[in-house]
Short mmCIF file of C-alpha atoms and ligand atoms in Angstrom, two decimals:
data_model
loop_
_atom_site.label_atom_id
_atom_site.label_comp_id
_atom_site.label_asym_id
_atom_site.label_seq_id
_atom_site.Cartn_x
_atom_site.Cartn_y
_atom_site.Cartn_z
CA UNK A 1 58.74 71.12 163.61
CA UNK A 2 58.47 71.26 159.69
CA UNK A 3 61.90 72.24 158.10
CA UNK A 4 62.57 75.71 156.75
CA UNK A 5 62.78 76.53 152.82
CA UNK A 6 66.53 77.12 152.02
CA UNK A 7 67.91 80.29 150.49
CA UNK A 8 71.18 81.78 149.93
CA UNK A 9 73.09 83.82 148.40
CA UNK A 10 76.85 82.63 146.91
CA UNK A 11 79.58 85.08 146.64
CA UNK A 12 83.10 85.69 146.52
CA UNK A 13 83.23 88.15 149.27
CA UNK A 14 79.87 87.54 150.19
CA UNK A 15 80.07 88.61 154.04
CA UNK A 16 79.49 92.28 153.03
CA UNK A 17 75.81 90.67 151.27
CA UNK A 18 72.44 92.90 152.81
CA UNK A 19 70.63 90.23 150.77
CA UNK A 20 70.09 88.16 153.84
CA UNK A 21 68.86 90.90 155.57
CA UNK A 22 66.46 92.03 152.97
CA UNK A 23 64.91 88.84 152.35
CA UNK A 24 63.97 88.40 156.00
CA UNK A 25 62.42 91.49 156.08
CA UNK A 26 60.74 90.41 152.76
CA UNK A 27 59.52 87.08 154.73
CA UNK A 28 58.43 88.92 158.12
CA UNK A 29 56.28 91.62 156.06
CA UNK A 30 54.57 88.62 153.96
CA UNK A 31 54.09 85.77 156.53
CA UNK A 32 56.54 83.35 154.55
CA UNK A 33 58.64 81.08 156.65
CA UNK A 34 61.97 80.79 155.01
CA UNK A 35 65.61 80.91 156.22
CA UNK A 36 68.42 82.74 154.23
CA UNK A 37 72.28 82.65 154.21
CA UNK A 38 75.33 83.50 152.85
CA UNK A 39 77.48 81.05 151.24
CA UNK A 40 81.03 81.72 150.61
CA UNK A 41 82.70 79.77 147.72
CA UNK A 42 86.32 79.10 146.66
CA UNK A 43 87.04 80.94 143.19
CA UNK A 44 87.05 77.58 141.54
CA UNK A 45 84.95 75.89 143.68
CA UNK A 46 81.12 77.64 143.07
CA UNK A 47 79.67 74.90 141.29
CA UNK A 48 80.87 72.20 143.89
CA UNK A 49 79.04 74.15 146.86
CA UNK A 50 75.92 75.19 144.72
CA UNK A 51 75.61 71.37 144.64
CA UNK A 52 75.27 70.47 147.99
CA UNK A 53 73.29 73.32 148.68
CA UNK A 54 70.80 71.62 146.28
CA UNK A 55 71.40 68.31 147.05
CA UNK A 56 71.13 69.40 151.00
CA UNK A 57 67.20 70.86 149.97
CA UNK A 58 68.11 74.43 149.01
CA UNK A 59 65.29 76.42 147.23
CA UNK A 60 66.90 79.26 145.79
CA UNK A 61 69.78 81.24 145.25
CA UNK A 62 70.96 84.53 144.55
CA UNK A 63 74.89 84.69 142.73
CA UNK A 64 76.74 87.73 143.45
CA UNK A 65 80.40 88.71 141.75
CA UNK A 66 82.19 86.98 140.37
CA UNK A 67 79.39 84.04 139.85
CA UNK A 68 77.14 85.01 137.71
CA UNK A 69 78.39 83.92 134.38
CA UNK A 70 78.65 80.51 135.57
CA UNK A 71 75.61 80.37 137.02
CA UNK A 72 73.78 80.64 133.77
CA UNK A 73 75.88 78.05 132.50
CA UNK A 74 74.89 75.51 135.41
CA UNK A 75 71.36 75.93 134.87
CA UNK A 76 69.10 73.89 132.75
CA UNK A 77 66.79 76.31 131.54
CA UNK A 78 67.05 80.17 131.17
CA UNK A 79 64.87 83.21 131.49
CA UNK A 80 65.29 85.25 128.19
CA UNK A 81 66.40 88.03 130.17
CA UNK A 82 69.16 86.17 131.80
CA UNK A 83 69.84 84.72 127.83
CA UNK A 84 70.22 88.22 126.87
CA UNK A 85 72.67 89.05 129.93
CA UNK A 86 74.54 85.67 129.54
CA UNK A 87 74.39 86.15 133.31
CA UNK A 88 71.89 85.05 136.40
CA UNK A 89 71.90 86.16 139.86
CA UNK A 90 68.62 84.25 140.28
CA UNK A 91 68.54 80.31 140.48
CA UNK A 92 65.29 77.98 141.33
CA UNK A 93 65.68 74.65 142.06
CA UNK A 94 63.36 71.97 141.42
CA UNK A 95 64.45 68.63 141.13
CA UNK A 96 67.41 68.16 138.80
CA UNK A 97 66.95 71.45 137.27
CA UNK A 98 67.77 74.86 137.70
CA UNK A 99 66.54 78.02 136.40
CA UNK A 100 67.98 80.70 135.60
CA UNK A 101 67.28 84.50 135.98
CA UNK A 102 68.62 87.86 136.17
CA UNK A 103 66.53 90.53 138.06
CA UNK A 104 69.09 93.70 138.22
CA UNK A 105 67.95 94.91 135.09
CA UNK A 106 63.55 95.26 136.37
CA UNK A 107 65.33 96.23 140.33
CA UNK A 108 67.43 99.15 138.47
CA UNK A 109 64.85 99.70 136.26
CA UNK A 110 61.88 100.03 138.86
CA UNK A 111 64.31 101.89 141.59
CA UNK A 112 64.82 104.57 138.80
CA UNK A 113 61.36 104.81 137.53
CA UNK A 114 59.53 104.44 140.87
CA UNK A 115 62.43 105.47 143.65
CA UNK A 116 63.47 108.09 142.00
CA UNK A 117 60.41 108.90 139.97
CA UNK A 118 62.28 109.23 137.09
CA UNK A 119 60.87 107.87 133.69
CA UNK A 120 63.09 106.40 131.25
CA UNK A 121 61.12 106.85 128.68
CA UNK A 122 62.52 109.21 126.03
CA UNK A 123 65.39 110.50 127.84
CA UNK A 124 69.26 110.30 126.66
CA UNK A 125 70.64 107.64 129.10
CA UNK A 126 74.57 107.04 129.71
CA UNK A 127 75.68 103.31 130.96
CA UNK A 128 79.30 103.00 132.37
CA UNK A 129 80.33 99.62 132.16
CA UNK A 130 79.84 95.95 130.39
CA UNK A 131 80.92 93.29 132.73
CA UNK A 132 77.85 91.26 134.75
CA UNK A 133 75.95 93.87 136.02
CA UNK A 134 76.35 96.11 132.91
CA UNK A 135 75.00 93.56 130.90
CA UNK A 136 72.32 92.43 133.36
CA UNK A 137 71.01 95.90 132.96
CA UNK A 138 71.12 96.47 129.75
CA UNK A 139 68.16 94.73 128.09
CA UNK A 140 65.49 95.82 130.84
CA UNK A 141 67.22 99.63 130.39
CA UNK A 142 66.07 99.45 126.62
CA UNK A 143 62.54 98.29 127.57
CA UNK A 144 61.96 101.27 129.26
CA UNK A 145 62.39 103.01 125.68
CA UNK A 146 64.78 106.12 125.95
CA UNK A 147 65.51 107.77 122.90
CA UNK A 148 69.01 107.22 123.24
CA UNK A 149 71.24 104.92 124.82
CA UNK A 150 74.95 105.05 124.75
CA UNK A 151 77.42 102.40 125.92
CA UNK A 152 81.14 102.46 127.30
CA UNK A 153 83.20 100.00 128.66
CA UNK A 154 86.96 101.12 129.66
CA UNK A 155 87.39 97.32 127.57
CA UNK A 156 85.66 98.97 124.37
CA UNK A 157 85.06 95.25 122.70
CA UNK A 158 83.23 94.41 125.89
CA UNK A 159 80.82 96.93 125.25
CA UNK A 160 80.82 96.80 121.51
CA UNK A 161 79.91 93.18 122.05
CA UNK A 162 77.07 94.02 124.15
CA UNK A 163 75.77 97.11 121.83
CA UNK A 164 75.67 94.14 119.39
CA UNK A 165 73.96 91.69 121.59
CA UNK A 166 71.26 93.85 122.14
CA UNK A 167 70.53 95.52 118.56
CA UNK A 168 67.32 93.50 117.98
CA UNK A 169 65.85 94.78 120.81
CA UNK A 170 66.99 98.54 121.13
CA UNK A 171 65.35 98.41 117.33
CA UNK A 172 61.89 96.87 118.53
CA UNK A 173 62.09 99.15 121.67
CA UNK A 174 62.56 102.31 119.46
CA UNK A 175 66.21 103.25 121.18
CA UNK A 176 69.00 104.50 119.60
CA UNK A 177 71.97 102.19 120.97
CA UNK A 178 75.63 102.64 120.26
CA UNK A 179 78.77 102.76 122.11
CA UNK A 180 81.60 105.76 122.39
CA UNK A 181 84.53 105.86 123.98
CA UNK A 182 84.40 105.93 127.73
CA UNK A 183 87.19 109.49 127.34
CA UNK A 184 84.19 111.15 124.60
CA UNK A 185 81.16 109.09 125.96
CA UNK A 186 79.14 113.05 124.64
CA UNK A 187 77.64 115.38 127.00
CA UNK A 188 74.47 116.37 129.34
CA UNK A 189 72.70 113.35 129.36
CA UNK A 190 69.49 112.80 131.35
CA UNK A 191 71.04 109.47 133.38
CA UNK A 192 74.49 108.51 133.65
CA UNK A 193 74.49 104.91 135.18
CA UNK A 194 77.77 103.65 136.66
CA UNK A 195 77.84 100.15 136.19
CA UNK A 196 81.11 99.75 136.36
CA UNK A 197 83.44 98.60 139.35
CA UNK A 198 84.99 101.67 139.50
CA UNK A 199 83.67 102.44 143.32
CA UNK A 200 84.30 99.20 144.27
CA UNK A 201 88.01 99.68 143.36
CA UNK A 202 88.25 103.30 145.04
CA UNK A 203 89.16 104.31 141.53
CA UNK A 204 88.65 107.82 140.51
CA UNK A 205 85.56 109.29 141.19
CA UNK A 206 84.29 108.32 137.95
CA UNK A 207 85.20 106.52 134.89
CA UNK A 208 83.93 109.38 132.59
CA UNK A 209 84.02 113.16 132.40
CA UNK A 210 82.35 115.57 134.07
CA UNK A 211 80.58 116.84 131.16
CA UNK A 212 78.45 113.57 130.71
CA UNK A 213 76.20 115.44 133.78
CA UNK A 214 74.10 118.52 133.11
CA UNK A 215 71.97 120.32 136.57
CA UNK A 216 69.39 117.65 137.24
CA UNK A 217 71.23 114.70 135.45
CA UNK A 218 70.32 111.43 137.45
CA UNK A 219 73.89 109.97 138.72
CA UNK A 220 73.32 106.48 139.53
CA UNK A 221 76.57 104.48 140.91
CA UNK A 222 75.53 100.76 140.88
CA UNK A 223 77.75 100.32 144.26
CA UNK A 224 76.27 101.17 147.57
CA UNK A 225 78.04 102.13 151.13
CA UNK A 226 80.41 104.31 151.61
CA UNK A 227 82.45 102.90 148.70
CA UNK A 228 79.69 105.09 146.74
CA UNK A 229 80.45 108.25 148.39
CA UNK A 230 83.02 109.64 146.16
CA UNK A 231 80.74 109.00 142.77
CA UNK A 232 77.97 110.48 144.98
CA UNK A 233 80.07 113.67 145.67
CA UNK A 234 81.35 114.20 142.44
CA UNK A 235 77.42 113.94 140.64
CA UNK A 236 76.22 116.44 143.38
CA UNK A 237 79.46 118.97 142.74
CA UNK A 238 78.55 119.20 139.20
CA UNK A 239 74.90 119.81 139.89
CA UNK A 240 73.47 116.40 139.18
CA UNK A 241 70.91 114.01 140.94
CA UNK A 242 73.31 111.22 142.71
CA UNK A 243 71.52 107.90 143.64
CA UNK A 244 73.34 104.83 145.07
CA UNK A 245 72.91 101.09 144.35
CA UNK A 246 70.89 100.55 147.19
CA UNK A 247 67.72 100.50 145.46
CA UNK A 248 68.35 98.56 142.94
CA UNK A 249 69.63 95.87 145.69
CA UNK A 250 66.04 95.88 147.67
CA UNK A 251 64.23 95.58 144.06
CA UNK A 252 66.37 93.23 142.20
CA UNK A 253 65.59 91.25 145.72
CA UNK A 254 61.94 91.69 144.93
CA UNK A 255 61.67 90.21 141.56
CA UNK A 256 63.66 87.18 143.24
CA UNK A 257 61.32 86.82 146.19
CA UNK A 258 58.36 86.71 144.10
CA UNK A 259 59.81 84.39 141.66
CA UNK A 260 60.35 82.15 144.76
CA UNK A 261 57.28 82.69 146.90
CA UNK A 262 54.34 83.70 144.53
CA UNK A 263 53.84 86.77 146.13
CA UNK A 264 55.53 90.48 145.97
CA UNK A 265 56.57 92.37 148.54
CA UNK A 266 56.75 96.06 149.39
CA UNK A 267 59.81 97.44 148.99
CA UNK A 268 60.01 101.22 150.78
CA UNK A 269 59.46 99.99 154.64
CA UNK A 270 62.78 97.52 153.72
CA UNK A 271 64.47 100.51 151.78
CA UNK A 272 63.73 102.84 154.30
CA UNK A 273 65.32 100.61 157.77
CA UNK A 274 68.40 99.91 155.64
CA UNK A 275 69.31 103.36 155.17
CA UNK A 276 68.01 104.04 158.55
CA UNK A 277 70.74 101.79 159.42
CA UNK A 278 73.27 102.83 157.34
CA UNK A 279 72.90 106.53 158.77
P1 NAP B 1 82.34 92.65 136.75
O1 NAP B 1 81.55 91.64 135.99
O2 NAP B 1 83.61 92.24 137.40
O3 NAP B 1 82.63 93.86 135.72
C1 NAP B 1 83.39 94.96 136.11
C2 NAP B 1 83.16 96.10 135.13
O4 NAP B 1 83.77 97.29 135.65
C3 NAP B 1 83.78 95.88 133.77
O5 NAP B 1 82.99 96.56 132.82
C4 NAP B 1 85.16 96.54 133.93
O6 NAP B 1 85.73 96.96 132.72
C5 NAP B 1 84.78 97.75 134.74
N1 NAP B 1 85.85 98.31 135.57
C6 NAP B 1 86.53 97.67 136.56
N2 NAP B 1 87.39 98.55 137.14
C7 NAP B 1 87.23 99.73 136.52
C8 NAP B 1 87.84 101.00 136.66
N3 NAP B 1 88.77 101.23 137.59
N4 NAP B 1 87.43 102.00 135.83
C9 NAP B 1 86.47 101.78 134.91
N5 NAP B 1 85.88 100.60 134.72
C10 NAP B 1 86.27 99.59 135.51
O7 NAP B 1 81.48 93.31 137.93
P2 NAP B 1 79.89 93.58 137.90
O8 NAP B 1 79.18 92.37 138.38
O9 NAP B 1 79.55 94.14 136.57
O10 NAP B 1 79.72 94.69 139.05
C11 NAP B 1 79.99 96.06 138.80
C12 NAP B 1 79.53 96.89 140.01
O11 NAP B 1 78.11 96.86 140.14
C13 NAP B 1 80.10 96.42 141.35
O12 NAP B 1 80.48 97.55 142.08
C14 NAP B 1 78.93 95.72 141.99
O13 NAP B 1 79.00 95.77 143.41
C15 NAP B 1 77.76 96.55 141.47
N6 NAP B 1 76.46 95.83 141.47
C16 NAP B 1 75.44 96.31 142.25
C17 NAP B 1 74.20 95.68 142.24
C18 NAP B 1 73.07 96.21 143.08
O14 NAP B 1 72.09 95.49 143.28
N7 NAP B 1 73.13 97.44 143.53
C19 NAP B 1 73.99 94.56 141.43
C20 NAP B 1 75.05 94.10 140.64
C21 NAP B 1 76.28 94.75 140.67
P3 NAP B 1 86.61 95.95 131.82
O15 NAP B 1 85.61 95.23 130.93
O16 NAP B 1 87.52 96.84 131.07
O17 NAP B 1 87.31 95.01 132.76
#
């Protein structure tokens, strides 16, 4: 019996991961023969168990919160994209060295554009938050070209420092990019994107007023589950479009599997038995 390819993914929780799921789906629909798992890791204690992960054959990896900062710095070489994020949730092995990549920005990007068949393309777009996933986001968000693209952090230096990471590109890209404060982030924009932990911490509803939403506004909330619902409710009471992080998990799982296997898989059928599942 030949041995499987290794994947995992490494978090801290990590038992709540669908990432597992989603890439054995991924393998069944395309014939690959791969075996993936989560792998918990001690707070201080990532790089030690991404090590014998490697040194025990592992393939692949995605990093989930809170290890995707030091994942970049582990790796030996580095997609621009992940550069730009200064994070990776995508690792390759090969040998001695490891590559880095970040995929939530093209999964959020594609789950907006094509999910939700909602072009991002000269629209005012709102992103909530400038920790790892904010930043992940960012760069492939300013591809897309909207005319305008405003960033808040409830850590304004956090996002001030991202704003600045990114001027280059929101100027070759055509966007204008600037941050507010997350209390006067401005009103009735096209997307809001909640990239913030907010759901995760059962905080308010949302970080930022009410008024950021006009009737049609796309409401995306990063977080998925019921952890989601109250963001969810609180788009749809003021008339907006809400949208969970679900997506965005099946696609940014995409862009990994083909980096891995050479060959891209199709995402609805996986999207659809999840939230079959989920109810
Ligand atoms: P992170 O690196 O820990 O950053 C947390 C961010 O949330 C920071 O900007 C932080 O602001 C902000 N924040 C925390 N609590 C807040 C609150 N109560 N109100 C307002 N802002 C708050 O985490 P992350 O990796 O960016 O993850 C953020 C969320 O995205 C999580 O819910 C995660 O599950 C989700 N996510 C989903 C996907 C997906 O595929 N769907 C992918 C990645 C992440 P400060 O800078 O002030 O601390």
């Amino acid at each position: 019996m030949t041995d499987l390819d290794r994947y995992a993914v490494f978090g801290h929780p990590v038992q709540h991961s669908l990432s597992p799921q989603i890439h054995q789906a991924f393998a069944e629909q395309t014939g690959q023969r791969l075996a993936y798992t989560r792998l918990w890791a001690p707070l201080d204690g990532f790089e030690a168990v991404l090590r014998a992960f490697v040194a025990g054959g592992g393939r692949g990896a995605n990093v989930t919160v809170p290890f995707k900062f030091e994942a970049l710095r582990l790796a030996t070489r580095r997609s621009a994209r992940a550069e730009l994020a200064q994070a990776a949730n995508v690792l390759t092995f090969d040998g001695e060295q490891i590559q880095a990549d970040n995929s939530d920005g093209v999964g959020l990007v594609r789950d907006i554009e094509t999910g939700a068949g909602r072009p991002l393309a000269g629209q005012r777009v709102l992103l909530v938050g400038a920790g790892g996933a904010g930043a992940g986001v960012l760069g492939p968000l300013l591809q897309a070209a909207p005319a305008e693209l405003v960033v808040v952090n409830r850590t304004d230096e956090r996002a001030q420092d991202l704003v600045l990471r990114h001027t280059e590109l929101a100027r070759e890209s055509g966007v204008r990019l600037h941050t507010a404060l997350m209390q006067a982030p401005g009103a009735g924009f096209d997307v809001v994107i909640n990239a913030s932990a907010s759901s995760l911490e059962g905080a308010a509803p949302s970080p930022v007023p009410e008024t950021v939403l006009r009737p049609g506004t796309l409401a995306v909330d990063l977080m998925y589950g019921p952890k989601a619902q109250p963001f969810m409710d609180w788009a749809r009471q003021h008339g907006a479009e809400p949208r969970d992080g679900l997506g965005m998990l099946v696609e940014q799982a995409a862009e990994a599997f083909e980096l891995w296997r050479g060959v891209r898989p199709d995402t609805a059928p996986v999207m659809a038995a999840l939230r079959a599942l989920k109810g």
